[in-house]
Coordinates of C-alpha atoms in Angstrom, one line a residue:
X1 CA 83.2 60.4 81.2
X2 CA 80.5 62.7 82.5
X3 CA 78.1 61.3 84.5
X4 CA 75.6 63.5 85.2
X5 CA 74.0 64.4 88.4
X6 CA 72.2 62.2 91.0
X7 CA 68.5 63.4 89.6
X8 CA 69.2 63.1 85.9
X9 CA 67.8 59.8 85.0
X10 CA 64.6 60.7 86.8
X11 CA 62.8 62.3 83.7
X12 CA 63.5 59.1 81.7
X13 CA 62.0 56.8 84.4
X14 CA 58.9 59.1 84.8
X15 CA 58.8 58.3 81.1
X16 CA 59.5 54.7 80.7
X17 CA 57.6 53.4 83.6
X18 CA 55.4 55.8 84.7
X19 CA 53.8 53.6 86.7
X20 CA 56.0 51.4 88.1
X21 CA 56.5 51.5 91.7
X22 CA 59.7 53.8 92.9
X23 CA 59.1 54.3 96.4
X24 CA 57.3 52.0 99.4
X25 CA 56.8 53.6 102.8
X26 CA 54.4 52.5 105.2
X27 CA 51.2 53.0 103.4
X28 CA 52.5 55.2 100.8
X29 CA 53.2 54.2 97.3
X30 CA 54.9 56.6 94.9
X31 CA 55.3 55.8 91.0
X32 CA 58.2 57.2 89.5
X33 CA 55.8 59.6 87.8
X34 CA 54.4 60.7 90.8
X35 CA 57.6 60.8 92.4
X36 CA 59.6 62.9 89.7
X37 CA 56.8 65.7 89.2
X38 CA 57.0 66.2 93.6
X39 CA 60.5 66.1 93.5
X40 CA 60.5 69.3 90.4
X41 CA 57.4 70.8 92.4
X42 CA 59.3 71.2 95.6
X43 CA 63.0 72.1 93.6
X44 CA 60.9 75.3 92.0
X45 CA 58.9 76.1 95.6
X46 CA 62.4 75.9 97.4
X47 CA 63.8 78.3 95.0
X48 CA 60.7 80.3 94.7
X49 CA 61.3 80.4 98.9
X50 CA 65.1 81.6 98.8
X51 CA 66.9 78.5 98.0
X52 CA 69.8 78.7 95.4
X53 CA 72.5 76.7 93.6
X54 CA 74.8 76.0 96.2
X55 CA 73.0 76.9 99.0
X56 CA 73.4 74.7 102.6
X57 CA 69.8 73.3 103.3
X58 CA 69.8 71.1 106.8
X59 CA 67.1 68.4 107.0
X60 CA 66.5 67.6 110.2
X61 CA 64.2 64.1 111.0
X62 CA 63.4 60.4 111.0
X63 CA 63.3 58.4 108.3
X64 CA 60.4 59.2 105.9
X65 CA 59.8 59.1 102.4
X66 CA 59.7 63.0 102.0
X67 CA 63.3 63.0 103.0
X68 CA 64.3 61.0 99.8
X69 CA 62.1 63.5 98.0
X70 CA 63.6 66.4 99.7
X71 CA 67.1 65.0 98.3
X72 CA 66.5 64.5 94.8
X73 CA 64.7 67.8 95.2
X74 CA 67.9 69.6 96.5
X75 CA 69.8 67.7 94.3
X76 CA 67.6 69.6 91.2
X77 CA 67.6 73.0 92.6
X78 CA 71.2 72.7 92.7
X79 CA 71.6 73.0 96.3
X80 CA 73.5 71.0 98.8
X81 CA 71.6 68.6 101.8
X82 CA 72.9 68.5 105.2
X83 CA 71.3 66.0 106.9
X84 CA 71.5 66.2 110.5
X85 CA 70.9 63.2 113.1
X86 CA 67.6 63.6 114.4
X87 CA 68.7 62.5 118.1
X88 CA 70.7 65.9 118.4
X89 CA 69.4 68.3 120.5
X90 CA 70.4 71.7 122.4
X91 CA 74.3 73.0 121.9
X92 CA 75.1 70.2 119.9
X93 CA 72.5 70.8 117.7
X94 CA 73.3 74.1 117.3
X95 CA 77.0 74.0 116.2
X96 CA 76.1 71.3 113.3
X97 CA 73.4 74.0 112.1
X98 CA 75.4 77.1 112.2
X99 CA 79.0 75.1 111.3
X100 CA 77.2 74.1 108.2
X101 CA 76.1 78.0 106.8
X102 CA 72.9 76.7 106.3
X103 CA 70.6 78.8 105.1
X104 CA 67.4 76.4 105.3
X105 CA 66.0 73.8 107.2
X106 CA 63.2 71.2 106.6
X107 CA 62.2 70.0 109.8
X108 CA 59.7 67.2 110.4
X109 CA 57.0 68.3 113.1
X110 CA 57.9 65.6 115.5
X111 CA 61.3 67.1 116.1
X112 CA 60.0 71.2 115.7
X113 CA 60.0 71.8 119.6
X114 CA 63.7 70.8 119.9
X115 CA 64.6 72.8 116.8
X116 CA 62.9 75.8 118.3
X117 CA 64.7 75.9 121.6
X118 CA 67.7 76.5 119.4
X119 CA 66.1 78.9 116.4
X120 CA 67.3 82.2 118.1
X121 CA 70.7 81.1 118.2
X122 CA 71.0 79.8 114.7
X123 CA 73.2 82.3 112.3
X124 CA 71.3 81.8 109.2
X125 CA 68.5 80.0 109.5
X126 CA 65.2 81.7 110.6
X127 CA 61.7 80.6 110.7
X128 CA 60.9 82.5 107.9
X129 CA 63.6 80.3 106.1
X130 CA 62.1 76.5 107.9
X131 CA 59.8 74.4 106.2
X132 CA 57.9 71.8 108.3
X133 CA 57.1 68.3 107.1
X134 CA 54.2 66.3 108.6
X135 CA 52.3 67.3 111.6
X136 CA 48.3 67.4 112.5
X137 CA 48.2 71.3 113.1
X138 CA 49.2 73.9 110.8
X139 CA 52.6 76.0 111.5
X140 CA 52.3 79.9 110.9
X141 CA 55.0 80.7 111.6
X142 CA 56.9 78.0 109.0
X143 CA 56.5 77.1 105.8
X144 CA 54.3 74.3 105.1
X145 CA 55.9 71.2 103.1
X146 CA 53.2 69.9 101.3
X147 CA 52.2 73.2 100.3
X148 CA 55.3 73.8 98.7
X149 CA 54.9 70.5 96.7
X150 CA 51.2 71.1 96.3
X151 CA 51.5 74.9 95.0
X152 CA 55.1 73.7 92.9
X153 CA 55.1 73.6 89.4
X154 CA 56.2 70.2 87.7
X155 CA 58.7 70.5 84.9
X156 CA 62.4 71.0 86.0
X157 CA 63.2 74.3 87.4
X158 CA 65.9 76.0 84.7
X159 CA 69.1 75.2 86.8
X160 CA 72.2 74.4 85.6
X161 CA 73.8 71.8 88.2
X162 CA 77.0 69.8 87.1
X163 CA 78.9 66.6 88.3
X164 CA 81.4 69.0 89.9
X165 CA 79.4 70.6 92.5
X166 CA 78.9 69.6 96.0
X167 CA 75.2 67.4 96.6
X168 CA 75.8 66.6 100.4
X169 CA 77.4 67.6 103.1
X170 CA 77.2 64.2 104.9
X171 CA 78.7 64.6 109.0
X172 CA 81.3 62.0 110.0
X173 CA 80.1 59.2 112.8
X174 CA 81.9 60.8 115.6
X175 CA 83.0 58.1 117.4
X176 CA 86.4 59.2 118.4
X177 CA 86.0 62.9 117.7
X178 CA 83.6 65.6 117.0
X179 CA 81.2 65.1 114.0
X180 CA 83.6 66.8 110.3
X181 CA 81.6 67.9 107.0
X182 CA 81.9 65.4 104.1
X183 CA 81.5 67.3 101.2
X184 CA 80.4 65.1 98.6
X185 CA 80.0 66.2 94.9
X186 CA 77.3 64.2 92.4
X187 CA 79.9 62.6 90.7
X188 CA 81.5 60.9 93.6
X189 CA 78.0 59.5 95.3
X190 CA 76.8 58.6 91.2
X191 CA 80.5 56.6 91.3
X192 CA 79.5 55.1 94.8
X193 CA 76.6 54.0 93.4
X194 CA 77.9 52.6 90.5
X195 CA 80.7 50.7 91.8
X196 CA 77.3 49.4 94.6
X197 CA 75.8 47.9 91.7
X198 CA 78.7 46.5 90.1
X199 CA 79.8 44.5 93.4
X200 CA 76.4 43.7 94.2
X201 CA 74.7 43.5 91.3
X202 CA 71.7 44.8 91.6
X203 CA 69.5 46.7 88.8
X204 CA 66.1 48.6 87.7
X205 CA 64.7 44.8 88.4
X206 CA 65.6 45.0 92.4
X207 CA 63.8 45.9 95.2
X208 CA 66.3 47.6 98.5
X209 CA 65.5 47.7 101.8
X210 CA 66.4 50.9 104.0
X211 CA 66.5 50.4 107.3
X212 CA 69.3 52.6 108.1
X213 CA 68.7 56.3 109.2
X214 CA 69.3 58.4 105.6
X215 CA 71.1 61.1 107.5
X216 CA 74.1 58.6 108.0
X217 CA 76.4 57.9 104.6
X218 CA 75.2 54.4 104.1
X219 CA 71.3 55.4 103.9
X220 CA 72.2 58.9 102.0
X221 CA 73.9 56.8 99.3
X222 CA 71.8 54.2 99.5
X223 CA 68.4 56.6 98.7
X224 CA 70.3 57.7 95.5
X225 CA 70.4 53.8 94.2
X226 CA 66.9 54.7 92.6
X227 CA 67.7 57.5 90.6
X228 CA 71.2 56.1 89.6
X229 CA 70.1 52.5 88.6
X230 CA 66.1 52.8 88.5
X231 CA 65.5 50.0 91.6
X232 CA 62.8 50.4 94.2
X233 CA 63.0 51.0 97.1
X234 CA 61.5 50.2 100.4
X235 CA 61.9 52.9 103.2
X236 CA 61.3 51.8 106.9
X237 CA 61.2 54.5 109.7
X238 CA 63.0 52.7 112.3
X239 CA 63.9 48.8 112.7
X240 CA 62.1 46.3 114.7
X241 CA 62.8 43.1 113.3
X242 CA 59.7 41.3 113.5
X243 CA 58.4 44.1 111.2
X244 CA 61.6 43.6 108.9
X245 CA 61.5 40.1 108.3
X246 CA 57.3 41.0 107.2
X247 CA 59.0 43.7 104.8
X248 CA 61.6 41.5 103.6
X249 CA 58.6 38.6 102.7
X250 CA 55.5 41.2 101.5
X251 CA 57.4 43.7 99.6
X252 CA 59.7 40.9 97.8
X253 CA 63.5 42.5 99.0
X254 CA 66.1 41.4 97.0
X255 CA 69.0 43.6 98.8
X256 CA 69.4 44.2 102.3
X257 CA 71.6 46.2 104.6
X258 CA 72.1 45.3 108.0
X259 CA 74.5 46.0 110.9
X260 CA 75.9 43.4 112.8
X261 CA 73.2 43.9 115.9
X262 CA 70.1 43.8 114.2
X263 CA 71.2 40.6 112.5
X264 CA 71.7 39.1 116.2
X265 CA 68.4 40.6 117.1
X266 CA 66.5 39.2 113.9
X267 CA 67.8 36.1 114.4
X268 CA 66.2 36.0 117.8
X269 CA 62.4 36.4 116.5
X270 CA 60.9 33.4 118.0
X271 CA 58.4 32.8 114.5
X272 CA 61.4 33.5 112.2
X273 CA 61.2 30.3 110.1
X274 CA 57.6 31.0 109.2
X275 CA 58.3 34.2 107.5
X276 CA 59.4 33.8 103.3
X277 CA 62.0 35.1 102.5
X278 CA 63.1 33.7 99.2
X279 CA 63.2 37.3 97.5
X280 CA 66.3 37.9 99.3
X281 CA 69.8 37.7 96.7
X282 CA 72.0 38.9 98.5
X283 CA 72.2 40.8 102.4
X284 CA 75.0 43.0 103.2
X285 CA 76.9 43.8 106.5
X286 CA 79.5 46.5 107.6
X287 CA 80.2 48.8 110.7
X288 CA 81.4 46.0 112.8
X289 CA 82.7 42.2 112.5
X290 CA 80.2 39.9 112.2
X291 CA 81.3 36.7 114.5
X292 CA 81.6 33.5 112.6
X293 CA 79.2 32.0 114.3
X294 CA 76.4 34.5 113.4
X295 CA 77.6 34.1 109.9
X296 CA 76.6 30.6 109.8
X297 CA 73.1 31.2 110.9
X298 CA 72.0 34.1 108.7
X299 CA 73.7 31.8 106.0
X300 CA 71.2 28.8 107.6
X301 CA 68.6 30.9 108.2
X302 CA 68.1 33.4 105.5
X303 CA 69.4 31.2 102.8
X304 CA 71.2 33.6 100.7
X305 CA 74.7 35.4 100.1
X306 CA 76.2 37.3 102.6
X307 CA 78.9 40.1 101.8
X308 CA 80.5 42.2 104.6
X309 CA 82.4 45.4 103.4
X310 CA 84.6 47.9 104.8
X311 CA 85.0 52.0 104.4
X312 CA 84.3 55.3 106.1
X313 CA 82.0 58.1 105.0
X314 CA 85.2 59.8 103.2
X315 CA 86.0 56.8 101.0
X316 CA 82.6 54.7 101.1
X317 CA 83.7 51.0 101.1
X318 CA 87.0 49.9 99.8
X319 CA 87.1 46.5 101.0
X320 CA 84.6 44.0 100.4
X321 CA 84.8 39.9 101.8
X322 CA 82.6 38.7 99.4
X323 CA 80.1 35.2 99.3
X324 CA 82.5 33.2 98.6
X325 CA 84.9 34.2 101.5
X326 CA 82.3 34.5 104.2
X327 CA 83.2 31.8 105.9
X328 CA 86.6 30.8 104.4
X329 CA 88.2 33.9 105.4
X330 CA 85.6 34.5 108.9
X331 CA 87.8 36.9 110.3
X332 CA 88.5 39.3 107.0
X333 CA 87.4 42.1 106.2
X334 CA 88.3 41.1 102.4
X335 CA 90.1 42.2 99.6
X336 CA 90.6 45.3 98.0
X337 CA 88.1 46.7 95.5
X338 CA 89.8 47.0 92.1
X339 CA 88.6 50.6 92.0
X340 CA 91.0 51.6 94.8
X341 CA 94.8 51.6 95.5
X342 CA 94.9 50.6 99.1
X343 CA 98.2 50.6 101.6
X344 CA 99.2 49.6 105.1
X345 CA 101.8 52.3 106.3
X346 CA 103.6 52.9 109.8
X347 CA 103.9 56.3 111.5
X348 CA 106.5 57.8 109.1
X349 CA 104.7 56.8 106.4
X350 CA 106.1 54.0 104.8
X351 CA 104.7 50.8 104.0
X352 CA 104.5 47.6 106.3
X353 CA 105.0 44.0 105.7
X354 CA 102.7 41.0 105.5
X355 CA 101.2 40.5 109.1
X356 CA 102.6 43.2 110.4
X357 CA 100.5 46.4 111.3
X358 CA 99.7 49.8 109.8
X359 CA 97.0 52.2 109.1
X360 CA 95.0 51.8 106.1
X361 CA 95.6 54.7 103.3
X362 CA 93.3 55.1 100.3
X363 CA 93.2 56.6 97.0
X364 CA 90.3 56.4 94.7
X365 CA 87.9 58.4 92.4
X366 CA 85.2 58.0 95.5
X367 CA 86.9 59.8 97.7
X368 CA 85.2 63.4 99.1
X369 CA 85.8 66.3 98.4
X370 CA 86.7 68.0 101.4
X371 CA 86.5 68.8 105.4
X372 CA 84.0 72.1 105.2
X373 CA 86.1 74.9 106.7
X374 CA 88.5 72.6 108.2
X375 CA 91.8 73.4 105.9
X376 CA 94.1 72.2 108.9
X377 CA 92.2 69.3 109.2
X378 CA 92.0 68.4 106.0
X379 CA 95.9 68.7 105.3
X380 CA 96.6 66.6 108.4
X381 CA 94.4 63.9 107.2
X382 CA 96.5 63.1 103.7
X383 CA 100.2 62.2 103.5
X384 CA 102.2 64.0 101.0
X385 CA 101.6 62.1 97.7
X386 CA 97.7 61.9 98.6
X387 CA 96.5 59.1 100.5
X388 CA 93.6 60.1 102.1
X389 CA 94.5 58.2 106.5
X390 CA 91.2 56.2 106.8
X391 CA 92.4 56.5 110.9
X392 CA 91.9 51.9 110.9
X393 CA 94.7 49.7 112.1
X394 CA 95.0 46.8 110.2
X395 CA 97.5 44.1 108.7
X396 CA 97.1 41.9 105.0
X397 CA 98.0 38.2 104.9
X398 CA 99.7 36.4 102.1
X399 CA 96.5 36.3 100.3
X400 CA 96.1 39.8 99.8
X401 CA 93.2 39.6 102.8
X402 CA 92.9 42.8 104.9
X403 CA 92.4 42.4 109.0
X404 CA 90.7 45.3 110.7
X405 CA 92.9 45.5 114.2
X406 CA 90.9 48.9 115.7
X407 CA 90.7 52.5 115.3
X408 CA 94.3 54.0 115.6
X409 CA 92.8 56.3 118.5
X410 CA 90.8 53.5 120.3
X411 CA 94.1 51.7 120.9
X412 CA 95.1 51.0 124.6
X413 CA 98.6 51.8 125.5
X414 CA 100.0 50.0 128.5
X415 CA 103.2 49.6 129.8
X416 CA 104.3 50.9 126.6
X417 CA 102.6 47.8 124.5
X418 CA 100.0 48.5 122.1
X419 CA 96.9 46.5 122.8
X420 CA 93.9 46.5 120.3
X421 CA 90.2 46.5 121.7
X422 CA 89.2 44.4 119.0
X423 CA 90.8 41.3 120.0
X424 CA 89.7 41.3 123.4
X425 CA 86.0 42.0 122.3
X426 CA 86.1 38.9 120.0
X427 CA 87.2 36.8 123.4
X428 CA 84.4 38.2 125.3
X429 CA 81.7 37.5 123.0
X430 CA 82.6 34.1 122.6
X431 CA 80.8 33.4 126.3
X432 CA 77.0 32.4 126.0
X433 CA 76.2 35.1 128.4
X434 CA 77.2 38.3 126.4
X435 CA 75.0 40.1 123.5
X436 CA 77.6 42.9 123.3
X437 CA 80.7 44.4 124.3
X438 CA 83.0 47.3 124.1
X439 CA 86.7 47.7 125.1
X440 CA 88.0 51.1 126.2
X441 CA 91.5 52.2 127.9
X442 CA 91.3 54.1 131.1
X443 CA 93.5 55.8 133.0
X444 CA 96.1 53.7 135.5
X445 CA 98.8 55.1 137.5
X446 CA 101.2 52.8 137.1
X447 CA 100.4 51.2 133.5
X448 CA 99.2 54.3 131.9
X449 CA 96.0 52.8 130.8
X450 CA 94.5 49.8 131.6
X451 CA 91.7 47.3 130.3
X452 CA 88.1 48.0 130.8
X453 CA 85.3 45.7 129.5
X454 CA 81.6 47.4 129.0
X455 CA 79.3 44.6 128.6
X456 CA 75.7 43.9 127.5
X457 CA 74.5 40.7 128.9
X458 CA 71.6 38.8 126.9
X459 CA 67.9 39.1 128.4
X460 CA 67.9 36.2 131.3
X461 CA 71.8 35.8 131.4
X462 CA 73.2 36.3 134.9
X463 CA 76.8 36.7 135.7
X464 CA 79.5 38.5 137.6
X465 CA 82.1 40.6 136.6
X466 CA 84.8 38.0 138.5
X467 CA 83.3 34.8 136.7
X468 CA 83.3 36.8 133.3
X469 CA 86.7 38.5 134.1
X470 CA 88.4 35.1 134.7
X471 CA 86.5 33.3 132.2
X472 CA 88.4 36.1 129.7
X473 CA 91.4 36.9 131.5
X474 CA 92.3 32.9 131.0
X475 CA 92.1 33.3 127.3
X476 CA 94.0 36.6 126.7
X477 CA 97.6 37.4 127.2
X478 CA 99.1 38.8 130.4
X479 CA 99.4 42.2 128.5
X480 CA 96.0 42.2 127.5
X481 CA 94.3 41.3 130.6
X482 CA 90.7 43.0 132.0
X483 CA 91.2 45.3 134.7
X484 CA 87.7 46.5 135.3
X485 CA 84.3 44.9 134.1
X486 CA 80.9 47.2 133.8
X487 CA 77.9 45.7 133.0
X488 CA 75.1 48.1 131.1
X489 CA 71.8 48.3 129.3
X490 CA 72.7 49.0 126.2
X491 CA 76.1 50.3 124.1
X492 CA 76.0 53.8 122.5
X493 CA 75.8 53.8 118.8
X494 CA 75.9 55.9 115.7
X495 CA 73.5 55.1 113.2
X496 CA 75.8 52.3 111.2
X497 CA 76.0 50.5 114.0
X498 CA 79.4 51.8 115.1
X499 CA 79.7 52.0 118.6
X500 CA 80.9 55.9 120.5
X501 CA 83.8 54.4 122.7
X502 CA 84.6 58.1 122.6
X503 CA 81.1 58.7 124.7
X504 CA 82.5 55.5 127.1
X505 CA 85.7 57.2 127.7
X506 CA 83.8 60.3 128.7
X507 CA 82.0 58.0 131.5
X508 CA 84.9 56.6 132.9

């Protein structure tokens, strides 16, 4: 069945609802009219500019609602988006740019000074070739954004773009290894979509809330829900929960996605019970456990169904615990989508028993495309028949339940005996002192690694790494056992939440 391409149904909303609302940011309300004829203005000023089918277009900035434009605009011209974390700056930034043959870049203006300390250096791009979004000044030197919109003309440029080409080229988290190119094609992230709205059952009649930065998978697909299934949605450029939960009550959200922290952070907002929030149908949670007892409150507090999935940016989510698991099955992260096959194997390969453990393999029609330019990587990352190495430890109970043990790289080896972060961070947690945690293996003469606990203490907590230490230490086994405590401000943390152990290594 063909399914088109991510901006196809956008003519037939312009039509049927003109005037219904497609996109809330801030102030700014587009109608689907309004939004369709921008989204063909800029598609025929990016190709009147240089821009062609298949060509690598980075967009580099915050959350705003010209990004989702600039996608669906991409998306018509053909071209592919590269959306690049807006926090990188300097070498790092460079490599993403010039590993992705970008041609392009849209730049908002808040981030054009650390875009131009790399320009010279960039392979492809020039300033001739960079359009800048938003700003108070004008840009010479640049192309200006909404003079490309402004000057654009509105019917669909004459491009021929199929389910089989490549719409994104989304970068992996990075948190055990340098950032790969997920090449996604339209019919993948349409599927994605699609099988979203199956599980989750949301429509043209539901309102979404992004919160999430679009340059990370779970905002990227999540932006294409409008023009797959005709839903609005609700764009925020950063989280701060008090302004959430005013969201979440004014704008009448009806699906939610939140990581694990900002629920724990929400559920701190001292006037939390005075807000409405009886839109809400159903909230969503992935990137990290959520612990029973935080489960329970949003369950008491928001007062509707709660779903925690599982997946990677190569697969997008391929286990789901669903309502009415949430609490039955706490420490799940659920079953298997029907759309997947899924396996546990061992190092050779073969599959494992119930309860013991293995590395999660997938196949599925939602799986990417490819590793851009990374051929060696790419092979190494199947097994023969296929299955696509997701890289997760887990084990399945008799059920047919799935248990996420760790990353197969964040696993501590001591003495020979595999130990798995995750279960020490779920012990830690459990004292009233600790907001967050993170478990890394460091380097020990004798052992070969050892235990170390990075902690985040909650605001007016006070306690000592030997009280904490013992306080855990008493509840682990002797193999698992803290060697080493830090206490810090914060965790680092891609933008699903996920936290970079690989940066905590790198400390020490």
């Amino acid at each position: 069945m063909e399914l088109g391409c991510l901006h196809s149904r956008l003519p037939i909303y312009a039509k049927n609802k003109p005037n219904d609302i497609a996109v809330v940011y801030e102030d700014t309300r587009r109608t689907f009219k309004e939004f369709y004829e921008r989204v063909n203005a800029l598609a025929n000023s990016l190709i009147e500019v240089g821009v062609k089918k298949g060509s690598h277009v980075a967009v580099y900035m915050r959350n705003r609602i010209e990004m989702i434009e600039i996608f669906y605009a991409l998306s018509t011209a053909g071209a592919v988006a590269v959306p690049i974390n807006y926090m990188i700056e300097g070498n790092d930034l460079r490599t993403l740019v010039n590993s992705s043959d970008a041609t392009h870049a849209i730049v908002e203006a808040e981030r054009l000074e650390a875009f131009e300390h790399v320009l010279d250096v960039l392979h492809t791009v020039t300033s001739s070739s960079t359009i800048i979004v938003g700003g108070s000044r004008s840009y010479p030197s640049y192309h200006s954004y909404e003079l490309l919109v402004e000057h654009g003309w509105i019917e669909p440029p004459n491009v021929d773009v199929t389910g089989k080409d490549v719409a994104a080229m989304i970068y992996s988290s990075g948190t055990t290894s340098l950032p790969k190119g997920i090449m996604i094609t339209h019919e993948i992230m349409i599927y994605r979509a699609l099988m979203s709205a199956t599980e989750w059952n949301f429509n043209y009649k539901d309102t979404w809330l992004i919160s999430v930065p679009l340059y990370h998978s779970v905002g990227n697909l999540a932006s294409f829900y409008l023009g797959v299934t005709g839903c609005k949605l609700v764009l925020t450029r950063e989280f701060e929960p008090s302004k959430i939960l005013n969201i979440i009550q004014n704008e009448k959200i009806t699906v939610a996605f939140f990581v694990p922290t900002q629920y724990v952070v929400m559920l701190q907002v001292p006037d939390f019970d005075d807000y409405n929030l009886s839109s809400l149908k159903l909230l969503l949670s992935a990137a990290a456990p959520l612990a029973e007892s935080v489960k329970k409150r949003i369950l008491e507090k928001f007062k509707t169904s709660l779903t925690e999935y599982f997946g990677c940016s190569e697969t997008s989510f391929f286990l789901q615990l669903r309502p009415r698991d949430i609490l039955h099955k706490t420490s799940s992260i659920g079953h298997q989508l029907e759309d997947f096959e899924v396996r546990l194997v061992n190092d050779e390969g073969l599959d494992v028993g119930i309860g013991e453990e293995g590395e999660f393999v997938v196949k599925g029609k939602s799986l990417f495309k490819e590793y851009y330019k990374l051929p060696e990587v790419m092979q190494n990352s199947f097994l023969a028949d296929g299955w696509f190495k997701t890289g997760d430890m887990g084990k399945v109970d008799e059920d047919g339940f799935y248990y996420l043990l760790d990353r197969k790289k964040d696993m501590i080896i001591s003495g020979g005996v595999n130990i798995y972060p995750k279960d020490i961070e779920e012990i830690i947690f459990t004292h009233h002192s600790v907001m967050d945690s993170a478990v890394i293996g460091v380097v020990d003469e004798k052992w070969g690694e050892a235990v170390k606990a990075v902690v985040v203490l909650k605001e007016g907590s006070q306690i000592d790494e030997e009280h904490l230490m013992e306080y855990c230490n008493q509840k682990l086994a002797k193999f698992q056992r803290i060697k080493y405590i830090e206490f810090v401000s914060s965790l680092p943390r891609n933008p699903s939440g996920k936290i970079l152990k690989r940066e905590l290594r790198l400390r020490g």
